[in-house]
Short mmCIF file of C-alpha atoms in Angstrom, two decimals:
data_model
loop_
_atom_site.label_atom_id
_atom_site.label_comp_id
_atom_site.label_asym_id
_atom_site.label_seq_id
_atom_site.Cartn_x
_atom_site.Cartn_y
_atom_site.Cartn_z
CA UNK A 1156 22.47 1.42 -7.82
CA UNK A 1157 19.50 2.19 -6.23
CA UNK A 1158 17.99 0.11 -3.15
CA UNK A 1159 13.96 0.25 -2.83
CA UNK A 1160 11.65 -1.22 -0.32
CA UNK A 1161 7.98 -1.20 0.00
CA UNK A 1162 5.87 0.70 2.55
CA UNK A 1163 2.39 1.64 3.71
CA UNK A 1164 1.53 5.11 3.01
CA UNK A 1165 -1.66 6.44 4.42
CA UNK A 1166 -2.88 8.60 1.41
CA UNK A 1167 -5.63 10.45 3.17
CA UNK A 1168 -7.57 10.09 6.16
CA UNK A 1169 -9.56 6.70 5.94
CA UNK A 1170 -7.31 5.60 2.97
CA UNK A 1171 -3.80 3.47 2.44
CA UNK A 1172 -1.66 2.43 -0.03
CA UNK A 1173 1.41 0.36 -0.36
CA UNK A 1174 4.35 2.32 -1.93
CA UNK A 1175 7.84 1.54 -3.29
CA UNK A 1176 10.62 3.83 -1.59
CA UNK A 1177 14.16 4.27 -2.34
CA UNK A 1178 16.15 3.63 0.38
CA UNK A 1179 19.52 6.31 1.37
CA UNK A 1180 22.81 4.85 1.48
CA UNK A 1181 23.83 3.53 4.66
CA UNK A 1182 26.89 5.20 6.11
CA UNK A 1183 29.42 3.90 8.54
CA UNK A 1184 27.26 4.66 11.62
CA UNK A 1185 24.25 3.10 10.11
CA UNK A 1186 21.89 0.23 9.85
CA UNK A 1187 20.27 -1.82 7.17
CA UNK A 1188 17.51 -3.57 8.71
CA UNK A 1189 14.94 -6.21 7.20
CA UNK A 1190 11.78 -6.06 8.69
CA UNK A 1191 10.05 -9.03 10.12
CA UNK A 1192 6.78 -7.54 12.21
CA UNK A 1193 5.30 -4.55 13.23
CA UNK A 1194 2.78 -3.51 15.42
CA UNK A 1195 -0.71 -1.35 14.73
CA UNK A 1196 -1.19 0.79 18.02
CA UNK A 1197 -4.73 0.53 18.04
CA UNK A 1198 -4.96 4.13 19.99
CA UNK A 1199 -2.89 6.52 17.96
CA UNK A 1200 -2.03 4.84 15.12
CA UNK A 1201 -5.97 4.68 13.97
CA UNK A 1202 -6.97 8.47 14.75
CA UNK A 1203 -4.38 9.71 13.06
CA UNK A 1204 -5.43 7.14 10.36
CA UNK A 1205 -9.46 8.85 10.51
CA UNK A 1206 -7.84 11.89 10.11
CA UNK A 1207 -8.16 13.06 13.87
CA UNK A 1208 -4.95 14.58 14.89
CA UNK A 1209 -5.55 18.71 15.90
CA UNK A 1210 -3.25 21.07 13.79
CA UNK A 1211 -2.53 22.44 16.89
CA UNK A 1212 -0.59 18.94 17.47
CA UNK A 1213 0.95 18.18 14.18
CA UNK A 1214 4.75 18.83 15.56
CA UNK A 1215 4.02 16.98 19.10
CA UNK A 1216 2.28 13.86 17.36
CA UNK A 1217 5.56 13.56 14.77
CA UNK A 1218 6.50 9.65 15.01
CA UNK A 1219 10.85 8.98 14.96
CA UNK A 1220 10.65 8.71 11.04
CA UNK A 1221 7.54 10.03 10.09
CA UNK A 1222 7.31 10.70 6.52
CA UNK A 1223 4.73 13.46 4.96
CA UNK A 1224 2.51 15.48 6.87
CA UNK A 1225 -0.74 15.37 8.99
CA UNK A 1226 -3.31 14.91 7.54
CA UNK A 1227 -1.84 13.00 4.61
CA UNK A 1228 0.10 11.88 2.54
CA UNK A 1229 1.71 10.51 5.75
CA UNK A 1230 3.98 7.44 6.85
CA UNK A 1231 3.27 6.72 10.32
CA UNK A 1232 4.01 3.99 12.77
CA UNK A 1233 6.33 3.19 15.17
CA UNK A 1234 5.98 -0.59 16.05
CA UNK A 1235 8.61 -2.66 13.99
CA UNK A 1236 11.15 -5.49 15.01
CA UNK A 1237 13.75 -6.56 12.45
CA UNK A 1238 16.79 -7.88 11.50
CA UNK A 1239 19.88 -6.05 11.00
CA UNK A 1240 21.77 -7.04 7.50
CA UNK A 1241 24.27 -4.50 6.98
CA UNK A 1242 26.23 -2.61 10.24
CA UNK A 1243 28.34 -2.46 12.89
CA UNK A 1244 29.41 -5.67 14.06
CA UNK A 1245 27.98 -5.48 17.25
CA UNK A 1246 24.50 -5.27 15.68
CA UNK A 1247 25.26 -7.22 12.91
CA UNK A 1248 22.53 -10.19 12.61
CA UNK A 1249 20.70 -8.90 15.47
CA UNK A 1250 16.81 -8.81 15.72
CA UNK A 1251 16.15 -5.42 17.15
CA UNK A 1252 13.25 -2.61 18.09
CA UNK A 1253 12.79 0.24 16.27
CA UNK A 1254 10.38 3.32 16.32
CA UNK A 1255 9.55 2.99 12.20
CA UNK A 1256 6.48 2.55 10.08
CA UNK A 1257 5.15 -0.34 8.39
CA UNK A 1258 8.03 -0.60 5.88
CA UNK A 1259 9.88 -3.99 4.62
CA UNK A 1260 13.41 -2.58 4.69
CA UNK A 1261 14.99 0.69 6.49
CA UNK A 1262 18.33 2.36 7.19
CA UNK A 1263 18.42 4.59 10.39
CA UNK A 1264 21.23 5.43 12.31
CA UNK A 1265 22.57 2.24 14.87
CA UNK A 1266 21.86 4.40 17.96
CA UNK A 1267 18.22 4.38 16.86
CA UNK A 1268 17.38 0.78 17.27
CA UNK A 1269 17.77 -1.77 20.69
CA UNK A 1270 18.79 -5.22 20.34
CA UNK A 1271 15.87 -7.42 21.49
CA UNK A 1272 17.31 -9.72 24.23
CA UNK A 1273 17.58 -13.25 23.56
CA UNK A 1274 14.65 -14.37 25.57
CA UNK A 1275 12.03 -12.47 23.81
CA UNK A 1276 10.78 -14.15 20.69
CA UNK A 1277 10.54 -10.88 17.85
CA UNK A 1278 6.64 -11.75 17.27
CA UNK A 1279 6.49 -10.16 21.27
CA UNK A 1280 8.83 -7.20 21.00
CA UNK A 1281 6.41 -5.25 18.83
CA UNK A 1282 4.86 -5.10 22.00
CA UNK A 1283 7.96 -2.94 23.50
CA UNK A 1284 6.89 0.54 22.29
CA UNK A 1285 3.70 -0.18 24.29
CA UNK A 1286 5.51 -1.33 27.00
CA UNK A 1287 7.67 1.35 27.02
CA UNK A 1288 4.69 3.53 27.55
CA UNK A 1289 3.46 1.77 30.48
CA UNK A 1290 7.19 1.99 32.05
CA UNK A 1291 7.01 5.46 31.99
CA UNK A 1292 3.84 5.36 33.35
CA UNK A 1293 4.77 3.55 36.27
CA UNK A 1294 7.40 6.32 36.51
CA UNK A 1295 5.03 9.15 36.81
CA UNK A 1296 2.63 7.18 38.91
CA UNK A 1297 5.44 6.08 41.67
CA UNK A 1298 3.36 3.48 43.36
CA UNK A 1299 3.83 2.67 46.95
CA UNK A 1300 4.16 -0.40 49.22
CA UNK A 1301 0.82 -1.77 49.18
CA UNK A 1302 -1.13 0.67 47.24
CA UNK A 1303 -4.50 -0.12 45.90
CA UNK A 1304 -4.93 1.16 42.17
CA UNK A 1305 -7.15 0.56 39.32
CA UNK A 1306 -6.30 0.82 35.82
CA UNK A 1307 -9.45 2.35 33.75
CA UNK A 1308 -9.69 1.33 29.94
CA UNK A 1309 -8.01 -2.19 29.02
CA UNK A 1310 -6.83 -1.50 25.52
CA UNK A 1311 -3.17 -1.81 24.92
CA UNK A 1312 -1.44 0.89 26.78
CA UNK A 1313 -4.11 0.01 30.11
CA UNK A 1314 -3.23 -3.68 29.30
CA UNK A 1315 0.33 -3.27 29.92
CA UNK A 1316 -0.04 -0.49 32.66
CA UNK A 1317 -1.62 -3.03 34.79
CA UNK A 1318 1.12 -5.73 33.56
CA UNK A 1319 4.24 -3.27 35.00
CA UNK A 1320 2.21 -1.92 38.07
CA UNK A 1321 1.10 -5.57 39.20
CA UNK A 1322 5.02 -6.31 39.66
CA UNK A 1323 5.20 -4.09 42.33
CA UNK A 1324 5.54 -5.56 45.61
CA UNK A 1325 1.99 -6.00 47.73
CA UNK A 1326 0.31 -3.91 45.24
CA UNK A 1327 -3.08 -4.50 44.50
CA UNK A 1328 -4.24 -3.67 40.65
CA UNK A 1329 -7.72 -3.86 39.15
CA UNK A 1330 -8.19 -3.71 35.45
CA UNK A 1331 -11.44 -1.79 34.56
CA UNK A 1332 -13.08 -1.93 30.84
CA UNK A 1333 -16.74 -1.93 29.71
CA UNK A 1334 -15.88 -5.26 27.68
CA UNK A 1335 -15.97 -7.83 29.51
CA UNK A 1336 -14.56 -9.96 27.19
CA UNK A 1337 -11.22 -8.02 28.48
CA UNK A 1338 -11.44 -10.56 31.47
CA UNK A 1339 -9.29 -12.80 30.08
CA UNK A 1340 -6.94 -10.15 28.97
CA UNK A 1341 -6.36 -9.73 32.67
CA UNK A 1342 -6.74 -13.03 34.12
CA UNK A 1343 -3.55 -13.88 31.59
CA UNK A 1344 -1.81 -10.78 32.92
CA UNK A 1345 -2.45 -11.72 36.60
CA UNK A 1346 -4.51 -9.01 37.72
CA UNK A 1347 -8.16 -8.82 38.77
CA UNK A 1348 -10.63 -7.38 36.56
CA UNK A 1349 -14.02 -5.27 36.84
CA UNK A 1350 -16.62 -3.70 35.31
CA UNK A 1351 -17.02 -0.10 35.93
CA UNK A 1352 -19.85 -0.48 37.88
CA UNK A 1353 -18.66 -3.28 39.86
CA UNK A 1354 -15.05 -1.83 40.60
CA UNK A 1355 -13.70 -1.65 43.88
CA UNK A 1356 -13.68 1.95 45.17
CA UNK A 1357 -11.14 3.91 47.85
CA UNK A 1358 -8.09 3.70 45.93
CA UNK A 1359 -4.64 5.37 46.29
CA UNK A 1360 -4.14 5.58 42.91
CA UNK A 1361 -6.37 4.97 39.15
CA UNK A 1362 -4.60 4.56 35.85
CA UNK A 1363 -6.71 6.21 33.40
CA UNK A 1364 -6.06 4.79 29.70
CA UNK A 1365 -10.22 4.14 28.05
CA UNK A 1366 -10.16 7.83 26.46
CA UNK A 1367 -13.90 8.21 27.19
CA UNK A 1368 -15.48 10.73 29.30
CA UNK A 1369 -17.32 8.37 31.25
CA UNK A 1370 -13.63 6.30 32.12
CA UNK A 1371 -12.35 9.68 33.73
CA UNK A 1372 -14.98 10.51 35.60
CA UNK A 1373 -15.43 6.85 36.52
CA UNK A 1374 -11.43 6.57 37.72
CA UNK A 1375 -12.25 10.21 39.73
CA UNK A 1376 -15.28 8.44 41.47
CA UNK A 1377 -12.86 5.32 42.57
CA UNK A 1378 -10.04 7.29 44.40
CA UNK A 1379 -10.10 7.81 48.40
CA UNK A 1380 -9.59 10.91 49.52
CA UNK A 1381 -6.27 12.96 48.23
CA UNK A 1382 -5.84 9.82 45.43
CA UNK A 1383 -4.69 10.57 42.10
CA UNK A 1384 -5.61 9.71 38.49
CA UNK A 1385 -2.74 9.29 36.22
CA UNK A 1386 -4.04 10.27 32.76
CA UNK A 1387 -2.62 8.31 29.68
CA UNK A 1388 -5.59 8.78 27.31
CA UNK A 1389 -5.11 10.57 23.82
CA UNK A 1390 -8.41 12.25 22.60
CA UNK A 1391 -6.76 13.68 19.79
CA UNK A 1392 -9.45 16.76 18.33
CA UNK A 1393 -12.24 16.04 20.74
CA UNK A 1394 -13.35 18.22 23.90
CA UNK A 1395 -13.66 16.04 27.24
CA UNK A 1396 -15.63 17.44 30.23
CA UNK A 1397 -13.98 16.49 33.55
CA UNK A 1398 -16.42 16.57 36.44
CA UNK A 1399 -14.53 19.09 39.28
CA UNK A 1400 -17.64 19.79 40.72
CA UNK A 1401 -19.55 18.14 44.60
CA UNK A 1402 -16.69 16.39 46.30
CA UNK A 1403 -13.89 16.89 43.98
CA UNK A 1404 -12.44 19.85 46.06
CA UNK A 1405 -13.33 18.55 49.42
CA UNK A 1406 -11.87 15.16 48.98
CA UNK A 1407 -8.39 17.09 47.30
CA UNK A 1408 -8.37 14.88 44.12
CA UNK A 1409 -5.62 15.50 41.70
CA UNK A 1410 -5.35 14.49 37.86
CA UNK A 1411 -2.07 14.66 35.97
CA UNK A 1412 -0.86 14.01 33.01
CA UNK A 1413 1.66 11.51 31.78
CA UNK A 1414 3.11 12.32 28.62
CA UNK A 1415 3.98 9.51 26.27
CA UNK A 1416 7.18 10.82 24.52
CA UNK A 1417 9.14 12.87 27.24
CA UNK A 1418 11.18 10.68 30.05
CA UNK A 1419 9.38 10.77 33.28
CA UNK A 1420 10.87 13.84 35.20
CA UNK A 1421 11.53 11.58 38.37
CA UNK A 1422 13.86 9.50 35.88
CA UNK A 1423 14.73 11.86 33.54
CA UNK A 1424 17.98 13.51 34.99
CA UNK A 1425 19.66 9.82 35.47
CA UNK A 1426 17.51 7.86 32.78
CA UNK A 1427 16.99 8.46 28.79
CA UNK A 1428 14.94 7.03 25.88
CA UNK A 1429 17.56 4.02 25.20
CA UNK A 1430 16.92 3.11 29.83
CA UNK A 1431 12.95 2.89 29.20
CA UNK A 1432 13.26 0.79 26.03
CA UNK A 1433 15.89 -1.81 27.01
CA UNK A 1434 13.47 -2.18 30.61
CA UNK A 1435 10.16 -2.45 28.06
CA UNK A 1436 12.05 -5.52 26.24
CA UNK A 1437 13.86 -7.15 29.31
CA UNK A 1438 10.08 -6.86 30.71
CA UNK A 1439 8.95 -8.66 27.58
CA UNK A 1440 10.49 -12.02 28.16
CA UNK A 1441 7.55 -12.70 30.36
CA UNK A 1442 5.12 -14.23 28.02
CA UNK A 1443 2.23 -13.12 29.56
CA UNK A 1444 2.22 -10.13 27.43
CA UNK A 1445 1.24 -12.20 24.23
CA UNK A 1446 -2.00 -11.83 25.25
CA UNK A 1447 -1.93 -8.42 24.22
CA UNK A 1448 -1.33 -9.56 20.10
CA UNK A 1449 -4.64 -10.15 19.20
CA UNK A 1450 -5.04 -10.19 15.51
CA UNK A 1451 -2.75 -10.39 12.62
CA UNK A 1452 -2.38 -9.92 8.54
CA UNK A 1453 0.04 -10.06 6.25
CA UNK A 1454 2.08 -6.22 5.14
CA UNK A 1455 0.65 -6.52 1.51
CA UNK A 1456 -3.14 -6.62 3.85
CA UNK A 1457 -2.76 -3.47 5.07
CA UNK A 1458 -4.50 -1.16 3.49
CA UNK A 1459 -7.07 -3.53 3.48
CA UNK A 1460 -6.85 -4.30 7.28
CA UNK A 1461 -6.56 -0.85 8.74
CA UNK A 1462 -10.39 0.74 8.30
CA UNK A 1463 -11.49 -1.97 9.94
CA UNK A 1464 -9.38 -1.32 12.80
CA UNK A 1465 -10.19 2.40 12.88
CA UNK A 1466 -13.48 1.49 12.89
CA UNK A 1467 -13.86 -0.99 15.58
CA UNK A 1468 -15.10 -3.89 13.11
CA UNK A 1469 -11.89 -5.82 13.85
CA UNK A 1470 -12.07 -5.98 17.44
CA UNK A 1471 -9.12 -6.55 19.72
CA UNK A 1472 -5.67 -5.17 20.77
CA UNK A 1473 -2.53 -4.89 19.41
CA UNK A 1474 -2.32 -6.21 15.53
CA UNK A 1475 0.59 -7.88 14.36
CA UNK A 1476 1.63 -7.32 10.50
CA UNK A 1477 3.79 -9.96 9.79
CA UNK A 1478 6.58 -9.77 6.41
CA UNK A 1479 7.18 -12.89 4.38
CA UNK A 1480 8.43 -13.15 0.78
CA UNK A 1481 7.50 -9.39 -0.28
CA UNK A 1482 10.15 -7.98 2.22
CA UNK A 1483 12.97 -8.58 -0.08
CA UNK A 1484 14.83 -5.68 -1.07
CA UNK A 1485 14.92 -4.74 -4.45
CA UNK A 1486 18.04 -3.07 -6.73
CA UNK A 1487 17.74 -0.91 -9.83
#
């Protein structure tokens, strides 16, 4: 007997399809999850859907359970919540977090999802691959007592950098977009927000997460003197210029990277993956964060839905698929 499911393929750049899959037996350390939502990561998720990951970066921009290659045929994504039908006991009935694509049923191995705590509703948790992001962030970044930081770009990874960092203690955070329909974004996050013209300046530290040319050389304008910008932004095939020139040297700025997939290196030797991802959804109980879910379709919509998110014509932050009816697993 033979188990299918149904996924979103994304046939070539600026194209998707839905696609029936056979699904491996599960084995005795495995799980047979159902999906109930996933996430579109409105950053990664739509250049590699335009076709815009380098071939020098095929191997580092792999998702968990990636299927196909850059730039297509390719089944990408790495947002989904579901509920575990067949494994371990433990895990057994569970809504968890996974890093897998848009698909209605999966098997992975159990050490390969998190259970979602009970206090997070599984609409959020898609959230907690973003989240996870910003954790690690706020690893790299190691904030002090008081610090004054801005975070530059309020899309979903600057969204929920600003969320983690404005939990430090007698920190001050600033969220900085061009939009200023992003206001609200903030205001439900509890942080201040700005224009980048209107920001505050002399900071000890600027989150940089708008992937524009102008947001990094905005966030270098904003530090005081020996301040740092922390550089999340992914700009996939394009060349950015970064303005080192007048008082760069003189006022010993530093940029550095943060890098997405790797455990911070200040965490790494006592902290793993399975640390930042159970701290992303024990961070997601707080219901702020549902301000970050700003659209939503159905799975069967996807192909459908996703040009317009490449594109910009559906505006907004992260979009929610949801799985109804169609996610029933089939036999032959």
């Amino acid at each position: 007997m033979t188990r299918t499911a149904r996924a979103f393929w994304l046939r070539s750049p600026g194209r998707g399809e839905i696609r029936e899959v056979a699904l491996p037996d599960p084995g005795p350390k495995d799980v047979v999850v159902r999906t109930l939502c996933s996430g579109v990561s409105r950053g990664t998720e739509t250049l590699v859907f335009r076709g815009g990951v380098p071939e020098s970066q095929h191997t580092a921009m792999r998702a968990p359970f990636q299927d196909g290659e850059f730039p297509g045929p390719v089944k990408y994504g790495y947002l989904n919540v579901g509920l575990v039908e067949e494994g371990p006991a433990s895990l057994l009935g569970r809504t968890v977090f996974c890093l897998y694509p848009h698909q209605t049923h999966y098997v992975v191995p159990a050490s390969a999802v998190t259970p979602v705590p009970e206090g997070v509703p599984a609409p959020r948790a898609v959230l907690a691959g973003t989240v996870e992001t910003a954790v690690n962030a706020a690893w790299d970044a190691a904030p002090l007592l008081g610090d004054r930081i801005a975070v530059v770009g309020a899309g979903m990874v600057g969204a929920s950098v600003a969320a983690v960092l404005a939990r430090f203690p007698a920190v001050r955070v600033q969220l900085v977009d061009a939009e200023p329909a992003r206001a609200e974004v903030a205001r439900a996050l509890g942080v201040d927000f700005a224009l980048p013209e209107e920001a505050a300046g002399d900071l000890d530290l600027v989150v940089h997460a708008s992937a524009t040319e102008q947001g990094l050389a905005r966030s270098l304008e904003l530090l005081a003197p020996e301040g740092t910008v922390l550089e999340l932004s992914w700009y996939g095939d394009r060349r950015i210029s970064l303005p080192l020139g007048e008082a760069f040297h003189s006022r010993r700025l530093t940029v550095r990277a943060s890098q997405v997939g790797t455990v911070s290196p200040a965490r790494g030797t006592r902290r793993g993956y399975g640390d930042r991802m159970a701290l992303a959804l024990e961070l997601l109980a707080d219901p702020a964060f549902d301000a970050l879910v700003t659209g939503e379709c159905g799975f069967e919509e996807l192909p459908q839905v996703l040009p317009g998110l490449a594109s910009g014509e559906i505006p907004g932050l992260c979009h929610r698929v949801r799985y109804g009816a169609e996610s029933a697993v089939s036999s032959v």
